[in-house]
Amino acid sequence: MRVLIAADMEGISGVVHWDHVQPGHFEYARFRELMTEEVNAAIDGALDGGATSVVVTDGHRDGRNILVEKLHAPARLNSGSPAPLSMVEGVQNADRVFFIGYHARANTPDAILCHTWTDQVRGVWLNDREVGEIGLNAAVCGSFGARVALITGDRAAVQEAIDLLGPIESVVVKSANGRMSAECLPVEENRAAIRHAAAHAMVRQVSPLIIGTPLRLRVELTRPDQIDRALRLPGSKRSGGVVIEWTGNDVVSVYYAFRAIAGLAGS
Ligand SMILES: [Zn+2]
């Protein structure tokens, strides 16, 4: 049983502000360490549950947050950016996927640092189902037959994952009462809970997320000039002042198209 641990940072214990996840800010060093240890808890749990290999993919910003020298063996680390499959690079060779430190999609109330890829993306739909990073990444996982079996993050992120994927293993590490305000649970307890949940996630019955094709992607941006730029993507079309559409026959192509649109939109 091969495990991919796809890690982000906004849903790590204690994170409530962009400063916490911003390289260069003096507080960032603390939180990258917390991120590394939360991933370690998931590695240990995966091994407890019988994992034969564990790969970790660092999915926050440029993928240079996890401290490789502190990462528990035998896990390997996908670090740096851009990787072909970005936040879920490595899923090509995984059976189960754990989302660690994830956050809710753009415009979710009471969700720490909710967003979808960049702050310019207001909404994303796959065949009319609204998704955020959880849904986009889970769809890529599903297209390779890999099952997302664990989510950790704030209460809103966990709820978003369960609404989409069904009752997977989950650990709520904080409960937000705003976009930048939360009640944070004890870090040590969160790590113990993540290890426990990761072991359970190795055996729990879960299904891969399968999205029908052709797959219609819709992305709502913030300003019309961002759509003007994003329309350079071949095959895209405007469907409203700040909405762009692109249709593809496989999930990975749609994932590439989404990242191209987000990139072209700029800031
Ligand atoms: Zn992030």
Short mmCIF file of C-alpha atoms and ligand atoms in Angstrom, two decimals:
data_model
loop_
_atom_site.label_atom_id
_atom_site.label_comp_id
_atom_site.label_asym_id
_atom_site.label_seq_id
_atom_site.Cartn_x
_atom_site.Cartn_y
_atom_site.Cartn_z
CA MET A 1 0.00 0.00 0.00
CA ARG A 2 1.70 3.15 -1.28
CA VAL A 3 0.84 6.44 0.40
CA LEU A 4 1.14 10.00 -0.85
CA ILE A 5 1.00 12.70 1.82
CA ALA A 6 -0.02 15.93 0.07
CA ALA A 7 0.73 18.76 2.47
CA ASP A 8 -0.35 22.39 2.50
CA MET A 9 0.29 24.94 5.22
CA GLU A 10 -2.80 27.05 5.91
CA GLY A 11 -4.48 24.16 7.70
CA ILE A 12 -1.57 23.36 10.01
CA SER A 13 -2.04 23.73 13.77
CA GLY A 14 -1.92 27.30 14.98
CA VAL A 15 -1.86 29.00 11.58
CA VAL A 16 -4.34 31.89 11.50
CA HIS A 17 -2.57 34.58 9.44
CA TRP A 18 -0.74 34.94 6.12
CA ASP A 19 2.39 35.98 8.05
CA HIS A 20 2.53 32.47 9.47
CA VAL A 21 2.83 30.90 6.01
CA GLN A 22 4.84 33.63 4.27
CA PRO A 23 8.55 32.89 3.70
CA GLY A 24 10.54 35.87 4.88
CA HIS A 25 8.23 36.74 7.72
CA PHE A 26 9.90 36.10 11.06
CA GLU A 27 7.03 33.87 12.26
CA TYR A 28 7.27 31.54 9.22
CA ALA A 29 10.13 29.46 10.67
CA ARG A 30 7.94 28.29 13.55
CA PHE A 31 5.13 27.19 11.32
CA ARG A 32 7.25 25.32 8.78
CA GLU A 33 8.51 23.29 11.71
CA LEU A 34 4.94 22.66 12.87
CA MET A 35 4.07 21.64 9.30
CA THR A 36 6.98 19.20 9.20
CA GLU A 37 5.96 17.61 12.50
CA GLU A 38 2.32 17.29 11.46
CA VAL A 39 3.47 15.53 8.30
CA ASN A 40 5.71 13.32 10.45
CA ALA A 41 2.69 12.30 12.50
CA ALA A 42 0.96 11.27 9.27
CA ILE A 43 4.05 9.33 8.11
CA ASP A 44 4.23 7.47 11.41
CA GLY A 45 0.53 6.67 11.24
CA ALA A 46 0.77 5.43 7.66
CA LEU A 47 3.59 3.09 8.70
CA ASP A 48 1.59 1.94 11.74
CA GLY A 49 -1.20 1.10 9.29
CA GLY A 50 1.03 -0.96 7.01
CA ALA A 51 2.22 1.48 4.33
CA THR A 52 4.89 -0.03 2.12
CA SER A 53 6.11 3.34 0.84
CA VAL A 54 5.43 6.95 1.77
CA VAL A 55 6.03 9.98 -0.43
CA VAL A 56 5.42 13.51 0.84
CA THR A 57 4.66 16.38 -1.53
CA ASP A 58 5.15 19.90 -0.25
CA GLY A 59 2.27 21.81 -1.85
CA HIS A 60 2.44 25.24 -0.26
CA ARG A 61 3.67 28.10 -2.47
CA ASP A 62 6.97 27.00 -4.06
CA GLY A 63 7.00 23.67 -2.26
CA ARG A 64 9.97 24.62 -0.10
CA ASN A 65 8.52 24.57 3.39
CA ILE A 66 8.98 21.11 4.87
CA LEU A 67 12.34 20.61 6.59
CA VAL A 68 13.80 17.58 4.81
CA GLU A 69 16.38 17.04 7.55
CA LYS A 70 13.59 16.58 10.10
CA LEU A 71 11.30 14.42 7.96
CA HIS A 72 10.88 10.88 9.26
CA ALA A 73 12.38 8.08 7.21
CA PRO A 74 11.59 6.21 5.07
CA ALA A 75 9.43 8.98 3.56
CA ARG A 76 10.74 10.68 0.43
CA LEU A 77 10.01 14.35 -0.22
CA ASN A 78 8.83 16.02 -3.41
CA SER A 79 10.06 19.57 -2.97
CA GLY A 80 10.21 22.59 -5.30
CA SER A 81 7.96 23.93 -8.01
CA PRO A 82 6.42 23.58 -10.49
CA ALA A 83 6.07 19.81 -10.44
CA PRO A 84 3.95 18.23 -13.19
CA LEU A 85 1.09 17.42 -10.83
CA SER A 86 1.79 20.29 -8.44
CA MET A 87 0.19 19.69 -5.04
CA VAL A 88 -0.41 15.99 -5.76
CA GLU A 89 2.81 15.15 -7.60
CA GLY A 90 3.54 11.51 -6.86
CA VAL A 91 -0.07 10.37 -7.02
CA GLN A 92 0.85 8.57 -10.23
CA ASN A 93 2.33 5.89 -7.95
CA ALA A 94 0.04 6.02 -4.92
CA ASP A 95 -2.88 3.97 -3.68
CA ARG A 96 -3.99 6.26 -0.84
CA VAL A 97 -3.58 9.99 -0.38
CA PHE A 98 -3.62 12.04 2.83
CA PHE A 99 -4.36 15.78 2.66
CA ILE A 100 -2.49 17.37 5.58
CA GLY A 101 -2.83 21.06 6.50
CA TYR A 102 -5.51 21.80 3.92
CA HIS A 103 -7.82 24.83 3.79
CA ALA A 104 -11.33 25.51 2.53
CA ARG A 105 -12.15 26.95 -0.89
CA ALA A 106 -12.46 30.66 -1.68
CA ASN A 107 -15.27 32.57 0.01
CA THR A 108 -16.05 29.98 2.68
CA PRO A 109 -17.26 31.61 5.91
CA ASP A 110 -15.36 30.87 9.11
CA ALA A 111 -12.47 29.17 7.32
CA ILE A 112 -8.84 30.06 8.02
CA LEU A 113 -7.18 31.70 5.01
CA CYS A 114 -9.76 30.21 2.65
CA HIS A 115 -8.78 30.58 -1.01
CA THR A 116 -8.47 28.55 -4.18
CA TRP A 117 -4.92 28.63 -5.55
CA THR A 118 -4.60 32.43 -5.61
CA ASP A 119 -6.58 35.23 -4.09
CA GLN A 120 -7.73 36.20 -7.61
CA VAL A 121 -9.81 33.05 -8.02
CA ARG A 122 -13.30 33.56 -6.64
CA GLY A 123 -14.77 30.23 -7.59
CA VAL A 124 -14.09 27.00 -9.50
CA TRP A 125 -16.61 24.53 -10.83
CA LEU A 126 -16.04 21.06 -12.30
CA ASN A 127 -19.17 20.07 -14.23
CA ASP A 128 -21.16 22.53 -12.11
CA ARG A 129 -19.86 21.16 -8.82
CA GLU A 130 -18.13 23.92 -6.87
CA VAL A 131 -14.66 22.90 -5.73
CA GLY A 132 -11.54 24.33 -4.16
CA GLU A 133 -8.08 22.87 -3.86
CA ILE A 134 -9.52 19.85 -2.03
CA GLY A 135 -11.81 19.04 -4.96
CA LEU A 136 -9.32 19.83 -7.72
CA ASN A 137 -6.61 17.72 -6.13
CA ALA A 138 -8.98 14.91 -5.17
CA ALA A 139 -10.19 14.76 -8.78
CA VAL A 140 -6.61 14.33 -10.01
CA CYS A 141 -6.05 11.61 -7.41
CA GLY A 142 -9.25 9.87 -8.49
CA SER A 143 -8.21 9.93 -12.14
CA PHE A 144 -5.22 7.76 -11.15
CA GLY A 145 -7.43 5.49 -9.06
CA ALA A 146 -5.94 6.82 -5.80
CA ARG A 147 -8.23 7.31 -2.83
CA VAL A 148 -8.11 10.37 -0.57
CA ALA A 149 -8.47 8.75 2.84
CA LEU A 150 -7.53 11.47 5.35
CA ILE A 151 -7.92 15.23 5.64
CA THR A 152 -6.54 17.50 8.35
CA GLY A 153 -7.14 21.22 8.65
CA ASP A 154 -9.63 23.58 10.18
CA ARG A 155 -13.24 22.56 10.71
CA ALA A 156 -14.38 24.12 7.44
CA ALA A 157 -11.75 22.31 5.35
CA VAL A 158 -12.66 18.99 6.95
CA GLN A 159 -16.36 19.60 6.30
CA GLU A 160 -15.67 20.52 2.66
CA ALA A 161 -13.76 17.27 2.16
CA ILE A 162 -16.44 15.14 3.79
CA ASP A 163 -19.19 16.83 1.76
CA LEU A 164 -17.28 15.95 -1.41
CA LEU A 165 -15.71 12.59 -0.59
CA GLY A 166 -17.95 11.07 2.07
CA PRO A 167 -16.93 10.09 5.60
CA ILE A 168 -13.15 9.83 5.26
CA GLU A 169 -10.78 9.98 8.25
CA SER A 170 -10.30 13.53 9.47
CA VAL A 171 -8.64 15.62 12.15
CA VAL A 172 -9.86 19.13 12.98
CA VAL A 173 -6.86 21.07 14.34
CA LYS A 174 -8.68 24.40 14.80
CA SER A 175 -12.16 25.87 14.56
CA ALA A 176 -12.33 29.20 12.79
CA ASN A 177 -14.66 31.98 13.79
CA GLY A 178 -13.54 34.17 10.91
CA ARG A 179 -11.04 34.05 8.03
CA MET A 180 -8.17 35.00 10.31
CA SER A 181 -9.35 33.95 13.74
CA ALA A 182 -9.69 30.49 15.24
CA GLU A 183 -9.73 28.46 18.41
CA CYS A 184 -6.59 26.32 18.07
CA LEU A 185 -6.41 22.89 19.65
CA PRO A 186 -3.25 21.73 21.45
CA VAL A 187 -0.47 20.91 19.00
CA GLU A 188 0.60 17.72 20.77
CA GLU A 189 -2.96 16.41 20.79
CA ASN A 190 -3.34 17.21 17.10
CA ARG A 191 -0.21 15.22 16.25
CA ALA A 192 -1.41 12.23 18.24
CA ALA A 193 -4.82 12.43 16.55
CA ILE A 194 -3.23 12.67 13.10
CA ARG A 195 -1.06 9.61 13.70
CA HIS A 196 -4.07 7.66 14.90
CA ALA A 197 -6.29 8.80 12.01
CA ALA A 198 -3.56 8.07 9.46
CA ALA A 199 -3.31 4.47 10.65
CA HIS A 200 -7.09 4.09 10.38
CA ALA A 201 -7.04 5.71 6.95
CA MET A 202 -4.93 2.82 5.67
CA VAL A 203 -7.78 0.38 6.09
CA ARG A 204 -10.95 2.44 5.91
CA GLN A 205 -13.25 1.78 2.98
CA VAL A 206 -13.20 4.85 0.72
CA SER A 207 -13.86 5.42 -2.97
CA PRO A 208 -11.79 7.44 -5.43
CA LEU A 209 -13.42 10.66 -6.62
CA ILE A 210 -14.47 10.05 -10.21
CA ILE A 211 -15.70 13.02 -12.25
CA GLY A 212 -17.42 12.34 -15.55
CA THR A 213 -15.97 13.47 -18.86
CA PRO A 214 -16.10 15.59 -20.92
CA LEU A 215 -15.17 17.78 -18.02
CA ARG A 216 -16.25 21.41 -18.06
CA LEU A 217 -14.12 23.74 -15.96
CA ARG A 218 -15.44 27.17 -14.99
CA VAL A 219 -13.29 29.69 -13.15
CA GLU A 220 -14.53 32.96 -11.74
CA LEU A 221 -11.78 35.55 -11.41
CA THR A 222 -11.90 39.01 -9.87
CA ARG A 223 -11.56 41.50 -12.77
CA PRO A 224 -12.33 41.44 -16.52
CA ASP A 225 -8.71 42.21 -17.48
CA GLN A 226 -7.69 38.95 -15.81
CA ILE A 227 -10.10 37.12 -18.11
CA ASP A 228 -8.61 39.05 -21.07
CA ARG A 229 -5.22 37.58 -20.22
CA ALA A 230 -6.48 34.10 -19.32
CA LEU A 231 -8.21 33.86 -22.73
CA ARG A 232 -4.74 33.28 -24.23
CA LEU A 233 -5.24 29.69 -23.13
CA PRO A 234 -6.24 27.83 -26.32
CA GLY A 235 -9.77 26.45 -26.13
CA SER A 236 -10.93 28.80 -23.41
CA LYS A 237 -13.97 31.04 -23.73
CA ARG A 238 -15.49 33.83 -21.68
CA SER A 239 -18.86 33.06 -20.18
CA GLY A 240 -19.68 36.29 -18.39
CA GLY A 241 -17.63 39.29 -17.38
CA VAL A 242 -15.28 37.52 -15.00
CA VAL A 243 -15.90 33.84 -15.77
CA ILE A 244 -13.86 31.68 -18.14
CA GLU A 245 -14.62 28.15 -19.32
CA TRP A 246 -12.51 25.32 -20.65
CA THR A 247 -13.63 21.79 -21.51
CA GLY A 248 -11.35 18.76 -21.56
CA ASN A 249 -11.52 15.01 -21.80
CA ASP A 250 -9.37 14.11 -18.82
CA VAL A 251 -8.85 15.46 -15.34
CA VAL A 252 -5.13 16.10 -15.67
CA SER A 253 -5.66 18.34 -18.73
CA VAL A 254 -8.31 20.27 -16.82
CA TYR A 255 -5.91 20.62 -13.88
CA TYR A 256 -3.28 22.02 -16.24
CA ALA A 257 -5.86 24.39 -17.76
CA PHE A 258 -6.90 25.63 -14.33
CA ARG A 259 -3.30 26.31 -13.32
CA ALA A 260 -2.69 28.10 -16.63
CA ILE A 261 -5.76 30.30 -16.09
CA ALA A 262 -4.74 31.12 -12.51
CA GLY A 263 -1.21 31.92 -13.68
CA LEU A 264 -2.29 34.08 -16.62
CA ALA A 265 -4.75 35.95 -14.41
CA GLY A 266 -1.81 37.20 -12.36
CA SER A 267 -2.45 39.49 -9.44
ZN ZN B 1 -0.90 26.86 0.86
#
